[in-house]
Short mmCIF file of C-alpha atoms in Angstrom, two decimals:
data_model
loop_
_atom_site.label_atom_id
_atom_site.label_comp_id
_atom_site.label_asym_id
_atom_site.label_seq_id
_atom_site.Cartn_x
_atom_site.Cartn_y
_atom_site.Cartn_z
CA MET W 1 106.85 45.25 89.77
CA ARG W 2 106.25 47.75 92.56
CA PRO W 3 108.85 50.55 92.68
CA VAL W 4 110.92 50.84 95.86
CA LEU W 5 111.90 54.26 97.15
CA ALA W 6 115.31 54.61 98.71
CA HIS W 7 115.43 56.95 101.74
CA THR W 8 118.64 58.91 101.98
CA HIS W 9 118.35 59.54 105.75
CA PRO W 10 121.10 57.47 107.43
CA GLY W 11 118.83 56.61 110.39
CA LEU W 12 116.20 54.94 108.21
CA ARG W 13 116.47 51.41 106.93
CA PRO W 14 115.09 51.25 103.37
CA LYS W 15 113.54 48.12 101.91
CA CYS W 16 116.19 48.03 99.24
CA ALA W 17 118.86 47.75 101.93
CA VAL W 18 117.03 44.72 103.31
CA ARG W 19 117.58 43.12 99.91
CA VAL W 20 121.28 43.90 100.26
CA CYS W 21 121.21 42.20 103.67
CA ARG W 22 119.48 39.12 102.26
CA ARG W 23 121.98 39.02 99.43
CA HIS W 24 124.74 39.10 102.03
CA GLU W 25 123.09 36.23 103.94
CA LYS W 26 123.01 34.07 100.81
CA LEU W 27 126.67 34.68 100.12
CA SER W 28 127.97 34.35 103.66
CA GLY W 29 125.28 32.25 105.36
CA SER W 30 124.86 34.87 108.09
CA SER W 31 121.53 35.61 109.79
CA GLY W 32 120.04 37.01 113.02
CA MET W 33 122.66 39.00 114.92
CA ASN W 34 124.98 38.98 111.92
CA ARG W 35 122.27 40.69 109.87
CA GLY W 36 122.19 43.65 112.26
CA LEU W 37 125.97 43.64 112.39
CA PHE W 38 126.10 43.80 108.60
CA TRP W 39 123.74 46.80 108.60
CA ARG W 40 125.82 48.62 111.22
CA ASN W 41 129.00 47.89 109.31
CA LEU W 42 127.37 49.16 106.14
CA HIS W 43 126.92 52.55 107.80
CA ALA W 44 130.19 52.56 109.68
CA PRO W 45 132.65 55.31 108.70
CA THR W 46 135.32 52.70 108.07
CA ASN W 47 133.23 51.10 105.32
CA ARG W 48 132.23 54.19 103.35
CA ALA W 49 133.24 52.68 100.03
CA ARG W 50 131.05 49.64 100.68
CA ARG W 51 128.15 51.85 101.79
CA LYS W 52 128.41 54.06 98.70
CA ARG W 53 128.47 51.01 96.47
CA ALA W 54 125.31 49.65 98.13
CA TRP W 55 123.47 52.95 97.68
CA ARG W 56 124.61 53.20 94.06
CA LEU W 57 123.16 49.75 93.40
CA THR W 58 119.95 50.76 95.18
CA VAL W 59 119.50 54.00 93.23
CA SER W 60 120.34 52.43 89.88
CA GLY W 61 117.95 49.57 90.61
CA CYS W 62 115.14 51.99 91.41
CA CYS W 63 115.82 53.91 88.20
CA VAL W 64 115.59 50.69 86.19
CA ILE W 65 112.31 49.78 87.89
CA TYR W 66 110.78 53.19 87.17
CA SER W 67 111.99 53.20 83.57
CA GLU W 68 110.48 49.75 83.04
CA ARG W 69 107.12 50.94 84.43
CA PHE W 70 107.24 54.04 82.23
CA ASP W 71 107.89 51.91 79.17
CA LEU W 72 104.81 49.83 80.03
CA LEU W 73 102.59 52.94 79.79
CA PRO W 74 101.13 53.16 76.26
CA ARG W 75 102.41 56.10 74.28
CA PHE W 76 98.92 57.35 73.44
CA ILE W 77 98.18 57.63 77.18
CA ILE W 78 101.21 59.90 77.57
CA TYR W 79 99.98 62.05 74.67
CA ALA W 80 96.51 62.19 76.23
CA LEU W 81 97.90 63.32 79.59
CA LEU W 82 99.93 66.06 77.92
CA ALA W 83 96.84 67.23 76.04
CA LEU W 84 94.88 67.12 79.31
CA PHE W 85 97.19 69.63 80.97
CA LEU W 86 97.60 72.04 78.05
CA ILE W 87 93.90 72.14 77.16
CA GLY W 88 93.08 72.78 80.82
CA VAL W 89 95.44 75.76 80.86
CA ALA W 90 93.93 77.07 77.60
CA ASP W 91 90.42 76.90 79.07
CA TYR W 92 91.58 78.91 82.06
CA VAL W 93 93.08 81.57 79.78
CA TYR W 94 89.80 81.78 77.84
CA GLY W 95 87.95 82.43 81.08
CA ARG W 96 90.52 85.02 82.10
CA ALA W 97 90.11 86.76 78.74
CA VAL W 98 86.37 87.12 79.36
CA ARG W 99 87.06 88.59 82.79
CA ASN W 100 89.39 91.13 81.16
CA LYS W 101 86.62 92.25 78.76
CA ILE W 102 88.35 90.80 75.68
CA LEU W 103 85.69 90.16 73.04
CA PRO W 104 85.34 86.58 71.70
CA GLY W 105 85.92 87.75 68.12
CA THR W 106 89.17 89.39 69.15
CA ILE W 107 90.70 86.43 70.94
CA THR W 108 89.65 83.95 68.23
CA ALA W 109 91.15 86.18 65.52
CA SER W 110 94.34 86.69 67.55
CA GLN W 111 94.72 83.00 68.31
CA SER W 112 94.09 81.80 64.75
CA SER W 113 96.46 84.43 63.32
CA ILE W 114 99.23 82.83 65.36
CA VAL W 115 98.24 79.18 64.86
CA VAL W 116 98.02 79.21 61.04
CA PRO W 117 101.62 80.26 60.20
CA ILE W 118 103.16 78.13 62.96
CA THR W 119 101.34 74.96 61.89
CA TRP W 120 102.19 75.67 58.23
CA VAL W 121 105.92 75.93 58.99
CA TRP W 122 105.78 72.87 61.24
CA ALA W 123 104.01 70.77 58.56
CA GLN W 124 106.54 71.90 55.93
CA LEU W 125 109.49 70.98 58.13
CA ASP W 126 107.83 67.71 59.09
CA GLY W 127 107.31 66.80 55.44
CA SER W 128 103.62 66.06 56.02
CA TYR W 129 102.14 69.10 54.24
CA ALA W 130 99.66 67.56 51.77
CA TRP W 131 96.01 68.37 51.09
CA THR W 132 94.65 64.83 50.82
CA PRO W 133 90.88 64.14 51.00
CA PRO W 134 90.94 63.20 54.74
CA ALA W 135 92.64 66.54 55.46
CA PHE W 136 89.44 68.31 54.46
CA TRP W 137 87.77 66.93 57.56
CA GLY W 138 89.40 70.04 58.99
CA ILE W 139 86.43 72.04 57.65
CA GLY W 140 84.06 70.26 60.00
CA ALA W 141 86.55 70.41 62.84
CA ALA W 142 86.96 74.17 62.35
CA PHE W 143 83.21 74.81 62.26
CA PHE W 144 82.39 72.83 65.39
CA THR W 145 85.48 74.16 67.17
CA PHE W 146 84.22 77.69 66.61
CA ILE W 147 80.70 76.78 67.76
CA GLY W 148 82.09 75.09 70.86
CA PHE W 149 84.49 77.92 71.64
CA TRP W 150 81.92 80.69 71.17
CA SER W 151 79.29 78.81 73.20
CA PHE W 152 81.80 78.25 75.98
CA MET W 153 82.76 81.93 76.06
CA ARG W 154 79.08 82.89 76.31
CA SER W 155 78.60 80.36 79.10
CA VAL W 156 81.53 81.74 81.11
CA GLU W 157 80.30 85.28 80.55
CA LEU W 158 76.94 84.41 82.12
CA GLY W 159 78.23 82.04 84.79
CA GLU W 160 81.49 80.78 86.31
CA ALA W 161 84.40 79.16 84.50
CA SER W 162 84.74 76.47 87.19
CA ALA W 163 81.11 75.42 86.58
CA SER W 164 80.86 75.94 82.80
CA THR W 165 84.11 74.19 81.90
CA PRO W 166 83.33 70.77 83.42
CA ILE W 167 79.93 70.68 81.68
CA TYR W 168 81.26 71.19 78.18
CA ARG W 169 84.31 69.02 78.85
CA MET W 170 81.89 66.13 79.32
CA SER W 171 81.89 66.11 75.52
CA PHE W 172 83.65 62.74 75.59
CA VAL W 173 80.21 61.18 76.09
CA VAL W 174 79.26 62.40 72.60
CA THR W 175 82.59 61.21 71.19
CA ALA W 176 82.28 57.80 72.84
CA MET W 177 78.74 57.25 71.56
CA LEU W 178 79.73 58.16 68.00
CA ALA W 179 82.81 55.92 68.19
CA VAL W 180 80.67 53.00 69.34
CA TRP W 181 78.02 53.52 66.67
CA PHE W 182 80.20 54.31 63.66
CA LEU W 183 83.66 52.91 64.45
CA GLY W 184 82.59 49.71 66.18
CA GLU W 185 84.33 50.42 69.48
CA SER W 186 83.07 48.36 72.40
CA ILE W 187 80.46 49.43 74.94
CA THR W 188 80.86 47.93 78.42
CA LEU W 189 79.23 48.17 81.83
CA PRO W 190 81.90 50.57 83.16
CA LYS W 191 81.20 52.90 80.23
CA ILE W 192 77.47 52.86 81.04
CA LEU W 193 78.38 53.70 84.63
CA GLY W 194 80.46 56.55 83.25
CA LEU W 195 77.39 58.01 81.52
CA VAL W 196 75.46 57.96 84.80
CA LEU W 197 78.30 59.65 86.67
CA THR W 198 78.51 62.22 83.89
CA GLY W 199 74.90 63.22 84.50
CA CYS W 200 75.60 63.52 88.22
CA ALA W 201 78.66 65.69 87.59
CA ILE W 202 76.74 68.01 85.25
CA PHE W 203 73.92 68.37 87.79
CA LEU W 204 76.30 69.16 90.65
CA PHE W 205 78.49 71.58 88.72
CA SER W 206 75.48 73.36 87.25
CA ASP W 207 74.57 74.52 90.77
CA PHE W 208 70.85 73.82 90.49
CA GLN W 209 69.17 75.17 93.61
CA ARG W 210 65.47 75.47 94.33
CA GLY W 211 64.27 79.06 94.25
CA SER W 212 67.64 80.52 93.26
CA PHE W 213 67.95 79.46 89.63
CA SER W 214 68.14 82.61 87.53
CA ALA W 215 67.72 83.09 83.80
CA ASP W 216 71.45 83.82 83.46
CA LYS W 217 72.33 80.52 85.13
CA LEU W 218 69.96 78.64 82.85
CA ALA W 219 71.43 80.34 79.77
CA SER W 220 74.96 79.60 81.00
CA VAL W 221 74.16 75.90 81.38
CA LEU W 222 72.50 75.71 77.95
CA TRP W 223 75.48 77.37 76.27
CA ALA W 224 77.82 74.97 78.09
CA VAL W 225 75.79 71.97 76.89
CA THR W 226 75.91 73.32 73.32
CA ALA W 227 79.69 73.61 73.62
CA MET W 228 79.81 70.06 75.00
CA VAL W 229 78.07 68.61 71.93
CA ALA W 230 80.20 70.66 69.52
CA VAL W 231 83.49 69.61 71.11
CA GLY W 232 82.34 65.99 71.13
CA LEU W 233 81.80 66.19 67.37
CA VAL W 234 85.23 67.82 66.94
CA ASN W 235 86.95 64.93 68.74
CA PHE W 236 85.11 62.40 66.59
CA ILE W 237 86.21 64.25 63.45
CA TYR W 238 89.78 64.24 64.79
CA LYS W 239 89.60 60.46 65.02
CA LEU W 240 88.28 60.20 61.46
CA GLY W 241 90.99 62.52 60.10
CA VAL W 242 94.04 60.87 61.64
CA SER W 243 92.60 57.40 60.94
CA GLY W 244 92.59 58.45 57.27
CA GLY W 245 96.36 58.89 57.32
CA VAL W 246 96.66 62.65 57.91
CA SER W 247 99.50 63.64 60.24
CA PRO W 248 98.42 65.44 63.45
CA ILE W 249 100.12 68.73 62.58
CA MET W 250 98.75 68.76 59.02
CA PHE W 251 95.23 68.13 60.26
CA LEU W 252 95.66 70.89 62.82
CA HIS W 253 96.82 73.25 60.06
CA SER W 254 93.81 72.32 57.93
CA GLN W 255 91.52 73.08 60.84
CA ALA W 256 93.30 76.38 61.55
CA VAL W 257 93.00 77.56 57.92
CA PHE W 258 89.23 77.17 57.94
CA PHE W 259 88.92 78.36 61.53
CA ILE W 260 90.65 81.68 60.86
CA THR W 261 88.20 82.35 58.02
CA THR W 262 85.24 81.72 60.32
CA ALA W 263 86.79 83.76 63.13
CA TYR W 264 87.32 86.87 61.00
CA ILE W 265 83.87 86.65 59.40
CA TYR W 266 82.30 86.44 62.85
CA SER W 267 84.46 89.26 64.17
CA PHE W 268 83.47 91.69 61.41
CA ALA W 269 79.81 90.64 61.50
CA VAL W 270 79.33 91.00 65.25
CA GLN W 271 81.80 93.58 66.52
CA GLY W 272 82.98 95.42 63.41
CA GLY W 273 86.29 93.58 63.25
CA PRO W 274 88.78 92.35 65.85
CA LYS W 275 89.76 94.94 68.47
CA PHE W 276 93.44 94.06 68.69
CA SER W 277 95.32 95.12 71.81
CA LYS W 278 98.40 94.09 73.79
CA LYS W 279 96.21 92.28 76.27
CA GLY W 280 94.30 90.54 73.49
CA TRP W 281 97.50 89.42 71.74
CA ALA W 282 98.93 88.16 75.05
CA HIS W 283 95.88 85.98 75.70
CA GLY W 284 95.81 84.91 72.04
CA LEU W 285 99.46 83.86 72.16
CA ALA W 286 98.96 81.84 75.35
CA THR W 287 95.92 80.02 73.97
CA ALA W 288 97.62 79.49 70.60
CA ILE W 289 100.62 77.75 72.18
CA CYS W 290 98.38 75.54 74.30
CA PHE W 291 96.13 74.87 71.31
CA ILE W 292 98.98 73.84 69.00
CA PHE W 293 100.83 71.51 71.34
CA GLY W 294 97.76 70.29 73.22
CA ASN W 295 95.77 69.40 70.11
CA THR W 296 98.79 67.90 68.35
CA ALA W 297 99.21 65.59 71.33
CA LEU W 298 95.46 64.88 71.26
CA LEU W 299 95.53 63.99 67.56
CA ALA W 300 98.56 61.74 68.09
CA ALA W 301 96.68 59.98 70.89
CA PHE W 302 93.61 59.50 68.67
CA ARG W 303 95.81 58.05 65.94
CA GLU W 304 97.20 55.34 68.23
CA GLY W 305 94.38 54.73 70.71
CA GLU W 306 90.61 54.25 70.87
CA ALA W 307 88.39 57.33 71.07
CA THR W 308 86.46 55.81 73.99
CA ILE W 309 89.69 55.79 76.01
CA VAL W 310 91.52 58.90 74.81
CA SER W 311 88.61 61.33 74.92
CA PRO W 312 87.61 60.70 78.57
CA ILE W 313 91.21 61.12 79.73
CA VAL W 314 91.70 64.39 77.88
CA GLN W 315 88.42 65.85 79.07
CA LEU W 316 89.67 65.54 82.64
CA SER W 317 91.43 68.81 81.75
CA PHE W 318 88.62 70.71 83.47
CA ILE W 319 90.23 69.76 86.79
CA VAL W 320 93.23 71.90 85.82
CA THR W 321 90.87 74.72 84.83
CA THR W 322 88.83 74.43 88.02
CA ILE W 323 91.92 74.57 90.22
CA LEU W 324 93.31 77.59 88.36
CA ALA W 325 89.93 79.38 88.31
CA THR W 326 89.40 78.79 92.03
CA TRP W 327 92.91 79.96 92.86
CA ARG W 328 93.38 82.89 90.45
CA LEU W 329 89.85 84.12 89.69
CA SER W 330 88.60 83.98 93.29
CA GLU W 331 85.77 81.62 92.43
CA LYS W 332 84.41 79.59 95.32
CA MET W 333 84.99 75.85 95.61
CA THR W 334 81.74 74.75 97.26
CA VAL W 335 80.83 71.35 98.63
CA ARG W 336 78.54 70.86 95.64
CA LYS W 337 81.38 71.54 93.18
CA SER W 338 83.66 69.21 95.14
CA LEU W 339 81.08 66.42 94.83
CA GLY W 340 80.74 67.20 91.13
CA LEU W 341 84.50 67.01 90.76
CA ALA W 342 84.51 63.61 92.47
CA ALA W 343 81.74 62.38 90.15
CA ALA W 344 83.71 63.64 87.14
CA VAL W 345 86.82 61.77 88.27
CA GLY W 346 84.68 58.67 88.75
CA THR W 347 83.42 59.14 85.20
CA ILE W 348 86.95 59.16 83.82
CA ILE W 349 87.87 56.05 85.80
CA ALA W 350 84.77 54.20 84.61
CA PHE W 351 85.35 55.08 80.96
CA THR W 352 88.95 53.91 81.03
CA GLN W 353 88.21 50.44 82.44
#
C-alpha cells in the first residue's frame, strides 16, 4: 500500500481528507456541492472538534501504513543499512587519520585495544562467549582484515580517499563469486550486469587519464584492488562463521583477539611500536565504535540473509565516505567521479534484484 502524507497547512486539501469526504458521502448520500460544503464545514471554526477528529484519524492511519511497510522490510536489510552507514563513517575516519600523519600501526593498535575488551564484555553479558570450532574462523577474518586495512591506508596515502574507497568497497564481487561457487547461491542476469557496472565504476573512480597517469596513482589503485580482494574474503569468512552457529559479537571478539596480535607485531616490526597520542586515541576510538556496531550489524545480516544480497548493500558505504571526504577533506567531486558513483549505485541495484 502506498503511504499517504497528510499536509498540515489548512489551505491544502490532502488525499486522506478526500477519503473522509467519500466516507461521508457513503453515510449521508451527499455528493457534488455537498462534498465541497462538507470540506468547508470540516475547517469551519464551529466544527473544530470534528476537524480535530478527522486529522487524528488521518495521522493515525498514516502511522499504521508506515509501520506496516516497515514490518515488510526484512530485518537483515535493516542490519545491512546500519552497517552501510557506520562502515562508511569508519572509512572516512581512516582517511582523516592518514591526513593527520597518524601511522597505520598506531591506529590499528589503538582501535584493537579498544575493540577487544568491549567485545569480550558484550559476549559475556550476552551469554554467547564460547570458543567453538567455527569461532576460529576469526583467525582468517583477522588476517585478511589487517591486509585489507593496511592496503587501504597505503592507497589513501598515495591517492585520494574518495577514489580509493569505492575501489576496495567493490569487494562484494569477490564475496558474491565465492558465495555462488561454495555456498550454492544463485547467479542471475542482474548479477552479471552488476559485475560489468563494477568494472565501469572502478575505471571511472580510478581517474585513468592519458598522459597524466603517475606511478603514485598506479600504486594507489593496485593497493586499493588488493584491499578489495582481502575485504571480499573477510565477508565470505563472516558468512561461514555465523552460518556455523557463532553469535555475531562472539565472532567479532574472536576476530579482534587475533587482529590485535597482528596489529602489535606489525607496529613493532615497521615503526618500532605504536606511537600513541591523544589524536591517535581519538581516531582509534571513533573507528572502534563504528567497527563494533557496524560489523555486528553486518554479521547479523549475513546470518539471516544471502551474501550475494547483503554484501552489495553494505559496500554502498563508500557513498557515505565519498560525501564526507568531498565535504570535509576538500577533495574534488569531478564529473568522472560522479559518473563512477552512478555506476556504483547501478551495481548495487543490479546485485539486489
